[in-house]
PDB file of C-alpha atoms in Angstrom:
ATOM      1  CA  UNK N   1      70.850 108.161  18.055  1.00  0.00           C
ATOM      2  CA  UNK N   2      69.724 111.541  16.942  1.00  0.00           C
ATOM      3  CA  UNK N   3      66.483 113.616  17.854  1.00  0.00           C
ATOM      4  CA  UNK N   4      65.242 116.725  17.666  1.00  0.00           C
ATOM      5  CA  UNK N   5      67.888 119.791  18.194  1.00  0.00           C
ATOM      6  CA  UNK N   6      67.526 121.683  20.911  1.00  0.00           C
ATOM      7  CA  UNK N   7      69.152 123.749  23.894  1.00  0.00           C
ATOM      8  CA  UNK N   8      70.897 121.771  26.387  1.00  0.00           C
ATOM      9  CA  UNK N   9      70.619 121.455  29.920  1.00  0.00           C
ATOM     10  CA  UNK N  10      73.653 122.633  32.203  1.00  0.00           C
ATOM     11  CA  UNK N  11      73.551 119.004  33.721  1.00  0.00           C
ATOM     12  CA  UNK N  12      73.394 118.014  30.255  1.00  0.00           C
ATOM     13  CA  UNK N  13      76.475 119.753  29.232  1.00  0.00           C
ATOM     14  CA  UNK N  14      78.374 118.951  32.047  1.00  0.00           C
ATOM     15  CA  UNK N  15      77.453 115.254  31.457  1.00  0.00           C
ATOM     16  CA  UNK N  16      78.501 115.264  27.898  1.00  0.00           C
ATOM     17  CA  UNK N  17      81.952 116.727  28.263  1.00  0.00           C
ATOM     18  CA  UNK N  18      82.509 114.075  31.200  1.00  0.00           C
ATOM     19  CA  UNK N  19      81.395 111.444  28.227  1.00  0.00           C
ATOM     20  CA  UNK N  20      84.061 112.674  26.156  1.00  0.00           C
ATOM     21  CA  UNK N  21      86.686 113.517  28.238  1.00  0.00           C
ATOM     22  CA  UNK N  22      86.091 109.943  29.648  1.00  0.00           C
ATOM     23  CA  UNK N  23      85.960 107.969  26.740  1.00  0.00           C
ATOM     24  CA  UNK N  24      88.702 109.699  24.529  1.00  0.00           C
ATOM     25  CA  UNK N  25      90.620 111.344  27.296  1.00  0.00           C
ATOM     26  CA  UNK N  26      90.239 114.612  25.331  1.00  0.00           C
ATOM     27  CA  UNK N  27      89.631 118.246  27.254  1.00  0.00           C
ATOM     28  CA  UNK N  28      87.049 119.933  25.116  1.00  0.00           C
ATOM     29  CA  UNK N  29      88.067 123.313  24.275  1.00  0.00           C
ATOM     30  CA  UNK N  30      86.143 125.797  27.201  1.00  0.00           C
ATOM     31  CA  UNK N  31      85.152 128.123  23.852  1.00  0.00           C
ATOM     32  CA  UNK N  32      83.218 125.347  21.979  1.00  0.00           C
ATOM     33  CA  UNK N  33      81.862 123.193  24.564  1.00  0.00           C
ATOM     34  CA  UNK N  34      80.944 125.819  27.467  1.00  0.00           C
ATOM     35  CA  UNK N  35      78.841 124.659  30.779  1.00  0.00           C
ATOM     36  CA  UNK N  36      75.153 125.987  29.563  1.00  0.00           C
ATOM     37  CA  UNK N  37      75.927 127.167  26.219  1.00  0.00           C
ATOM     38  CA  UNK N  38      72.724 128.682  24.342  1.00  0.00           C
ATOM     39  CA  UNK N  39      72.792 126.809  20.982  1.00  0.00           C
ATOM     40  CA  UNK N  40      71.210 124.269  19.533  1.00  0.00           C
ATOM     41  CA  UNK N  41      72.773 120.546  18.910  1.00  0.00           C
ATOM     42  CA  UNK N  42      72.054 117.009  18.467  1.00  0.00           C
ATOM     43  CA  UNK N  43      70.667 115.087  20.532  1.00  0.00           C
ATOM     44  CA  UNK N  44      72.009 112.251  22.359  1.00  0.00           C
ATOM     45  CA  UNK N  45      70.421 109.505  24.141  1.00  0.00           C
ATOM     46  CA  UNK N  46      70.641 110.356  28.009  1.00  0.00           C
ATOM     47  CA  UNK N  47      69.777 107.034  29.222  1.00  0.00           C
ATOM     48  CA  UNK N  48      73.341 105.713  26.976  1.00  0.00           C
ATOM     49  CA  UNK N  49      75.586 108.556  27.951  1.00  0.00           C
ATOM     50  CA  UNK N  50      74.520 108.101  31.071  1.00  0.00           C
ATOM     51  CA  UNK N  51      75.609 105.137  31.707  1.00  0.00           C
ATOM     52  CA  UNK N  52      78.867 105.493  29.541  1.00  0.00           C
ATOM     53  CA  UNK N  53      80.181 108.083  32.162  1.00  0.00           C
ATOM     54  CA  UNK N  54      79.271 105.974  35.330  1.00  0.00           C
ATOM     55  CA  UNK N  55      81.153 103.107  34.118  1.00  0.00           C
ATOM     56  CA  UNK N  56      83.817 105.490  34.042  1.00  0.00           C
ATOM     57  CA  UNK N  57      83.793 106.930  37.509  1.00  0.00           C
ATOM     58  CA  UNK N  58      86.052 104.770  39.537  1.00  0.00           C
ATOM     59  CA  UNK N  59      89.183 106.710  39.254  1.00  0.00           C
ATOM     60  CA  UNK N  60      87.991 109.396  37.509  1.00  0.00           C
ATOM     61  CA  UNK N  61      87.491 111.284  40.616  1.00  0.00           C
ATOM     62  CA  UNK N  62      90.947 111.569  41.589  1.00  0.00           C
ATOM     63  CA  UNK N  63      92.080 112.586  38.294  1.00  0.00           C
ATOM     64  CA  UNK N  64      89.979 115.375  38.627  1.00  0.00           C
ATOM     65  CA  UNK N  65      90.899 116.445  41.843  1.00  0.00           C
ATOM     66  CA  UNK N  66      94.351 116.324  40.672  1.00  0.00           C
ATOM     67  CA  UNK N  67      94.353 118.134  37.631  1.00  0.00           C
ATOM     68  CA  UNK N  68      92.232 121.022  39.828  1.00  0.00           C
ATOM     69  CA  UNK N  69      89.513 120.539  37.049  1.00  0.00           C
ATOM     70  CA  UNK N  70      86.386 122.035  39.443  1.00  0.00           C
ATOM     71  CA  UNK N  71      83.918 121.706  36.895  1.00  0.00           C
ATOM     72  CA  UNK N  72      84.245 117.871  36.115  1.00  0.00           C
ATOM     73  CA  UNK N  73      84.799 117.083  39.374  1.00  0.00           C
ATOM     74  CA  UNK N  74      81.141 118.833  40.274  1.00  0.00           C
ATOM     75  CA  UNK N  75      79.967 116.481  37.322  1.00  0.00           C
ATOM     76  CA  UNK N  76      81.356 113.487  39.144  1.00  0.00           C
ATOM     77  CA  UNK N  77      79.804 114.147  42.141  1.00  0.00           C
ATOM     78  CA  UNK N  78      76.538 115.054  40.060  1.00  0.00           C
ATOM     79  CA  UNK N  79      76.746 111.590  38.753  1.00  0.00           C
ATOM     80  CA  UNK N  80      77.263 109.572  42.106  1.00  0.00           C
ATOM     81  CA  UNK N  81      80.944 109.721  42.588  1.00  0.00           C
ATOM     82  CA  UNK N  82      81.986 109.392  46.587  1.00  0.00           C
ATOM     83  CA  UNK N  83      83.433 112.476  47.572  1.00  0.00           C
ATOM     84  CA  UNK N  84      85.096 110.355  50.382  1.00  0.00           C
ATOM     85  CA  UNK N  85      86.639 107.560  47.951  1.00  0.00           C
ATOM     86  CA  UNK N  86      90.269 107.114  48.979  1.00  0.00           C
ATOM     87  CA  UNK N  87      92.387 105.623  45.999  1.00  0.00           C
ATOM     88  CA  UNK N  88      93.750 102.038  47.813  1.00  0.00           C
ATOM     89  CA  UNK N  89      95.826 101.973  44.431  1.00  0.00           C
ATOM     90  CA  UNK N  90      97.872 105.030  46.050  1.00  0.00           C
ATOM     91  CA  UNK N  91     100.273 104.475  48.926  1.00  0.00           C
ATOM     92  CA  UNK N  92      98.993 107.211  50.620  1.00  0.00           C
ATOM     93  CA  UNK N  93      95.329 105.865  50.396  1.00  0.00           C
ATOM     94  CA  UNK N  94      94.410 109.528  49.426  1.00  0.00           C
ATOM     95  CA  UNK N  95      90.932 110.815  49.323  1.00  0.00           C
ATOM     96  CA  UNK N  96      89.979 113.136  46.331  1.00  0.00           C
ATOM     97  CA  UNK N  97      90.281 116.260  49.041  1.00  0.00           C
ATOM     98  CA  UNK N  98      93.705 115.196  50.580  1.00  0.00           C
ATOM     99  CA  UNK N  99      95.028 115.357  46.352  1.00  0.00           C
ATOM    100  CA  UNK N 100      93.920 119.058  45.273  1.00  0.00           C
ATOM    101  CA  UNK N 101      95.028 120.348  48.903  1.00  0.00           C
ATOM    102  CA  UNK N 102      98.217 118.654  48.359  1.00  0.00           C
ATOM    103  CA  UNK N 103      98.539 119.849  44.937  1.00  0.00           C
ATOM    104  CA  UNK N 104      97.500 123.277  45.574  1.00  0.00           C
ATOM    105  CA  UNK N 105      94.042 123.009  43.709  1.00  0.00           C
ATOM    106  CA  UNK N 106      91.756 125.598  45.457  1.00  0.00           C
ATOM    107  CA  UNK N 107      88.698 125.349  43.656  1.00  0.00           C
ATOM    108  CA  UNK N 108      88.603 121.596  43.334  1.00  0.00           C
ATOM    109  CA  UNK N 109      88.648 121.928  47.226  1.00  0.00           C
ATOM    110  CA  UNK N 110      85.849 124.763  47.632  1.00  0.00           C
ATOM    111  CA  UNK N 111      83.657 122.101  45.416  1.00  0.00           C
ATOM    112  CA  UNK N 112      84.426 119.176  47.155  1.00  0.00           C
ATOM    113  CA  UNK N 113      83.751 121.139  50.535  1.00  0.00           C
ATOM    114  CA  UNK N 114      80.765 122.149  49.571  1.00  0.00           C
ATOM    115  CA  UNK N 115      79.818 118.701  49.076  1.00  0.00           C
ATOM    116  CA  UNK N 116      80.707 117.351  52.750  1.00  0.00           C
ATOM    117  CA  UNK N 117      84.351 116.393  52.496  1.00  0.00           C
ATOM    118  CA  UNK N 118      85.540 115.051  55.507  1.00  0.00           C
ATOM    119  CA  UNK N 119      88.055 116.923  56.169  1.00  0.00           C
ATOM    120  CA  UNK N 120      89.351 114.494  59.890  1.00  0.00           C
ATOM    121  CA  UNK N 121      90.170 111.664  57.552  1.00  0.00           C
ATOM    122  CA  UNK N 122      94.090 110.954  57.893  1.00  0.00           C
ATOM    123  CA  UNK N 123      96.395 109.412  55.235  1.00  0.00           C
ATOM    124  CA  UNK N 124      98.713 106.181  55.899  1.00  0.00           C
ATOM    125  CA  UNK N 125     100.742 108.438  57.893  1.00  0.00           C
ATOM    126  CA  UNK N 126      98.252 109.880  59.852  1.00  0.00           C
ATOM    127  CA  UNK N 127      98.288 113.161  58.242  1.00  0.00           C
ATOM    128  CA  UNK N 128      94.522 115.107  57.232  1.00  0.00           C
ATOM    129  CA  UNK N 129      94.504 117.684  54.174  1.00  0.00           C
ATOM    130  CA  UNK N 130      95.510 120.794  56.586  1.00  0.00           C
ATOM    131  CA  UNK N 131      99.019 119.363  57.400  1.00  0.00           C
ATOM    132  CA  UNK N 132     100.001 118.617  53.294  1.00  0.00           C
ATOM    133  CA  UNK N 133      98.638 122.364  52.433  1.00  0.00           C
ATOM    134  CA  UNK N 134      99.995 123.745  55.065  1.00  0.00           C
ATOM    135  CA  UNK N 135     103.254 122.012  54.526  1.00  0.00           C
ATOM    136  CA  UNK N 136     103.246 123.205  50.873  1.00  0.00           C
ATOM    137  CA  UNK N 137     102.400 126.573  52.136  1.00  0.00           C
ATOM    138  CA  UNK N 138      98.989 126.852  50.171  1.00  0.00           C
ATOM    139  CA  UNK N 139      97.582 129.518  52.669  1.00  0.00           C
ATOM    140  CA  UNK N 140      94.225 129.867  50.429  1.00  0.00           C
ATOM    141  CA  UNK N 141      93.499 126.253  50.767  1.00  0.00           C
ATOM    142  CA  UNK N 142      94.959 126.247  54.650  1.00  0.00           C
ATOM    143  CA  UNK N 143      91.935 129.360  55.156  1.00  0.00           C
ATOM    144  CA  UNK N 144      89.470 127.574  53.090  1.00  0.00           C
ATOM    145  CA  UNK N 145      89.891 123.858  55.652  1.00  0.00           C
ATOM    146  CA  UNK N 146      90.546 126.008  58.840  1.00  0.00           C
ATOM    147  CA  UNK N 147      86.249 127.222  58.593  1.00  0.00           C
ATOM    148  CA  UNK N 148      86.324 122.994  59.116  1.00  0.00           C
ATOM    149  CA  UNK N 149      86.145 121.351  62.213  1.00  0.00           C
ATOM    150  CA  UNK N 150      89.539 120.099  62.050  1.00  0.00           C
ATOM    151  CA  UNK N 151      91.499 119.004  65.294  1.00  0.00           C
ATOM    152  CA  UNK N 152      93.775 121.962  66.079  1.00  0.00           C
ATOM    153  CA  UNK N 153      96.969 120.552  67.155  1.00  0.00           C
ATOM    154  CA  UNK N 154      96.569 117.107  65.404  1.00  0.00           C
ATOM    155  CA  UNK N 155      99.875 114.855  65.170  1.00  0.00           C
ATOM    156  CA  UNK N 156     100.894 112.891  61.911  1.00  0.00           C
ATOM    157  CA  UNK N 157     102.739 109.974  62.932  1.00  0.00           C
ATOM    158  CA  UNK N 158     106.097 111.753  63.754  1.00  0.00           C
ATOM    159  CA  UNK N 159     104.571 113.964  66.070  1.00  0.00           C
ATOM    160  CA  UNK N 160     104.165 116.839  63.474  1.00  0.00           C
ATOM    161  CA  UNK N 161     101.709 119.462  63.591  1.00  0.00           C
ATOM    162  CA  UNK N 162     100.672 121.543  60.585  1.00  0.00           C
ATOM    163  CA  UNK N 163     102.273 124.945  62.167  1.00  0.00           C
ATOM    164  CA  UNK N 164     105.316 122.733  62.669  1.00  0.00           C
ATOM    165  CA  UNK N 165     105.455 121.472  58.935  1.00  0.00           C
ATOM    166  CA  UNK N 166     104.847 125.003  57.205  1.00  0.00           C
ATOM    167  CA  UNK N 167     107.298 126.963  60.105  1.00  0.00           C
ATOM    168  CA  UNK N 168     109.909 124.223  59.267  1.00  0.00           C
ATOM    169  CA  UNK N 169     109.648 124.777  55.603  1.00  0.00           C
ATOM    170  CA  UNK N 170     109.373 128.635  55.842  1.00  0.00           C
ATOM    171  CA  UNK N 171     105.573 129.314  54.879  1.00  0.00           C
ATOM    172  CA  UNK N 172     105.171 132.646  56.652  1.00  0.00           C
ATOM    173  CA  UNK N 173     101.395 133.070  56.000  1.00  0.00           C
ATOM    174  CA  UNK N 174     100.521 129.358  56.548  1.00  0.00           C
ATOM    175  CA  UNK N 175     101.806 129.958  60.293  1.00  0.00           C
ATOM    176  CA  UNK N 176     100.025 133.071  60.773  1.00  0.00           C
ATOM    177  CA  UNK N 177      96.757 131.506  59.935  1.00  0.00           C
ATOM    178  CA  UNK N 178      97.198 128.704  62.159  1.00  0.00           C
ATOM    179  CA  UNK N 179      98.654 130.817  64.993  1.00  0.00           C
ATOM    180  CA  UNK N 180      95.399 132.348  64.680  1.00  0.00           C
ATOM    181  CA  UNK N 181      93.320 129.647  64.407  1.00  0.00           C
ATOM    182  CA  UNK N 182      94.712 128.775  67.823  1.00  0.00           C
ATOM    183  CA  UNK N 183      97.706 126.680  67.179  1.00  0.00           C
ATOM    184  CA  UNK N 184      99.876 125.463  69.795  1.00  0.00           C
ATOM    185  CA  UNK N 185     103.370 127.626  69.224  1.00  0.00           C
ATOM    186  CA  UNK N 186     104.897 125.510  72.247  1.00  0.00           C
ATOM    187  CA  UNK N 187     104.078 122.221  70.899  1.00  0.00           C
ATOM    188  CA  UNK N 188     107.269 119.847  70.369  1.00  0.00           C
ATOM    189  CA  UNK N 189     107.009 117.542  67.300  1.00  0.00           C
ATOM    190  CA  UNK N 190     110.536 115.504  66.643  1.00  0.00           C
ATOM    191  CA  UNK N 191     112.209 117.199  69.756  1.00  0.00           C
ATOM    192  CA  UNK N 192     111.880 120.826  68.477  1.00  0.00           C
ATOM    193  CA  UNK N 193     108.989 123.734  68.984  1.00  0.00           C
ATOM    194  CA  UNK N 194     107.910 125.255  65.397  1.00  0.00           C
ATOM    195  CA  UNK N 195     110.079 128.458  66.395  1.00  0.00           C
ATOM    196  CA  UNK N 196     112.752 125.990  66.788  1.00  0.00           C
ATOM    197  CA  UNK N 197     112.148 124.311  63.176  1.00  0.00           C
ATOM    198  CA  UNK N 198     112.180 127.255  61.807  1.00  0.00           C
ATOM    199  CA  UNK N 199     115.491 129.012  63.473  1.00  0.00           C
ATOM    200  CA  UNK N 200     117.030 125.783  62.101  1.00  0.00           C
ATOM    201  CA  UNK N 201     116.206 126.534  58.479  1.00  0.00           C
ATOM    202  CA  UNK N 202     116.857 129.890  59.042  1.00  0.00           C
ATOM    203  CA  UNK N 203     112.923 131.328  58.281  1.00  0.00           C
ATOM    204  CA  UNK N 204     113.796 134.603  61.541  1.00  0.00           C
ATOM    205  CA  UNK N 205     110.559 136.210  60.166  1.00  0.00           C
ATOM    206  CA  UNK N 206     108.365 133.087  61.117  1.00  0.00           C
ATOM    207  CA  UNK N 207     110.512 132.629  64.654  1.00  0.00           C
ATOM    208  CA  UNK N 208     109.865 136.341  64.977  1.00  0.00           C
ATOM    209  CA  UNK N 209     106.169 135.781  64.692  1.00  0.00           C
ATOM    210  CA  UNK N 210     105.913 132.904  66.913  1.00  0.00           C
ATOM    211  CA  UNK N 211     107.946 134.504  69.699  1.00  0.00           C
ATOM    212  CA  UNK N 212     105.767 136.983  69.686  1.00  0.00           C
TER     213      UNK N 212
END
């Protein structure tokens, strides 16, 4: 249906390139189809479009999250997506948080904190976002969750902790944040300290640092 031209919205735009990118799984160039744009173009039914990009929500979330894409995944929120929703379809029953901080996405996760992410909720294996980022040694994304109220010295179900995971594999500035977020340097996860898993793999720098 066409109207009158005229300027969009920034909701507007941001709801029209969820349209598209949900119903033809095309990314609109960032050049032609920028978030507030001052030009004037068709326009479309809102009511129609509307409801075009809620049917397409379920799912669409975690794409998002995945593919770091902050500014649809603000539009998905804006549109009534659950910024909790874990994805049953997923093994890990992952919530749109636990993907971009395992992925390394980390301003999918500034957005999504800034929309109350809970940051406590655990995966199948009773791992929360901190432990997979810190594990993958994304130290941005480690800062961003440690201003959370996360549990400290929380155990996956091995008995890991997050300074344990990112000493074992080596992450140097992963550890130092948690050491000084308060991390327990003594704690024994599998039968070894985090100095321990990291002397194993042969990270001295990190088993410097936590001897200290």
């Amino acid at each position: 249906v066409i109207g009158e031209a005229h300027t969009l919205s920034q909701l507007q735009w941001a709801v029209l390139r969820l349209a598209f990118a949900a119903c033809s799984h095309v990314r609109l160039g960032e050049s032609a189809w920028t978030i507030g744009a001052d030009m004037d173009v068709i326009s479309i039914v809102g009511d129609r479009l509307l409801s075009i990009a809620r049917a397409r929500l379920p799912g669409r979330i975690w794409e998002a999250a995945r593919s770091g894409d902050a500014a649809l995944l603000r539009t998905h929120l804006e549109l009534g997506a659950d910024v909790n929703d874990a994805n049953h379809a997923d093994a890990m029953n992952p919530t749109p948080l636990f993907i971009a901080s395992r992925v390394g996405h980390a301003a999918a996760v500034e957005v999504l904190l800034s929309r109350k992410a809970d940051v406590t909720l655990q995966n199948c294996r009773a791992s929360e976002c901190l432990m997979v980022a810190a594990q993958s040694g994304y130290a941005k994304i480690v800062a961003q969750l440690i201003r959370m109220p996360v549990t400290v010295d929380l155990q996956n179900y091995e008995g890991s902790t997050a300074l344990a995971m990112a000493a074992q594999k080596g992450h140097r500035e992963t550890v130092i944040l948690r050491g000084q977020a308060g991390a327990n340097k003594r704690h024994r996860g599998k039968g070894r300290t985090p100095a321990q898993w990291a002397e194993r793999n042969d990270h001295l720098a990190i088993v410097e640092y936590l001897a200290g």
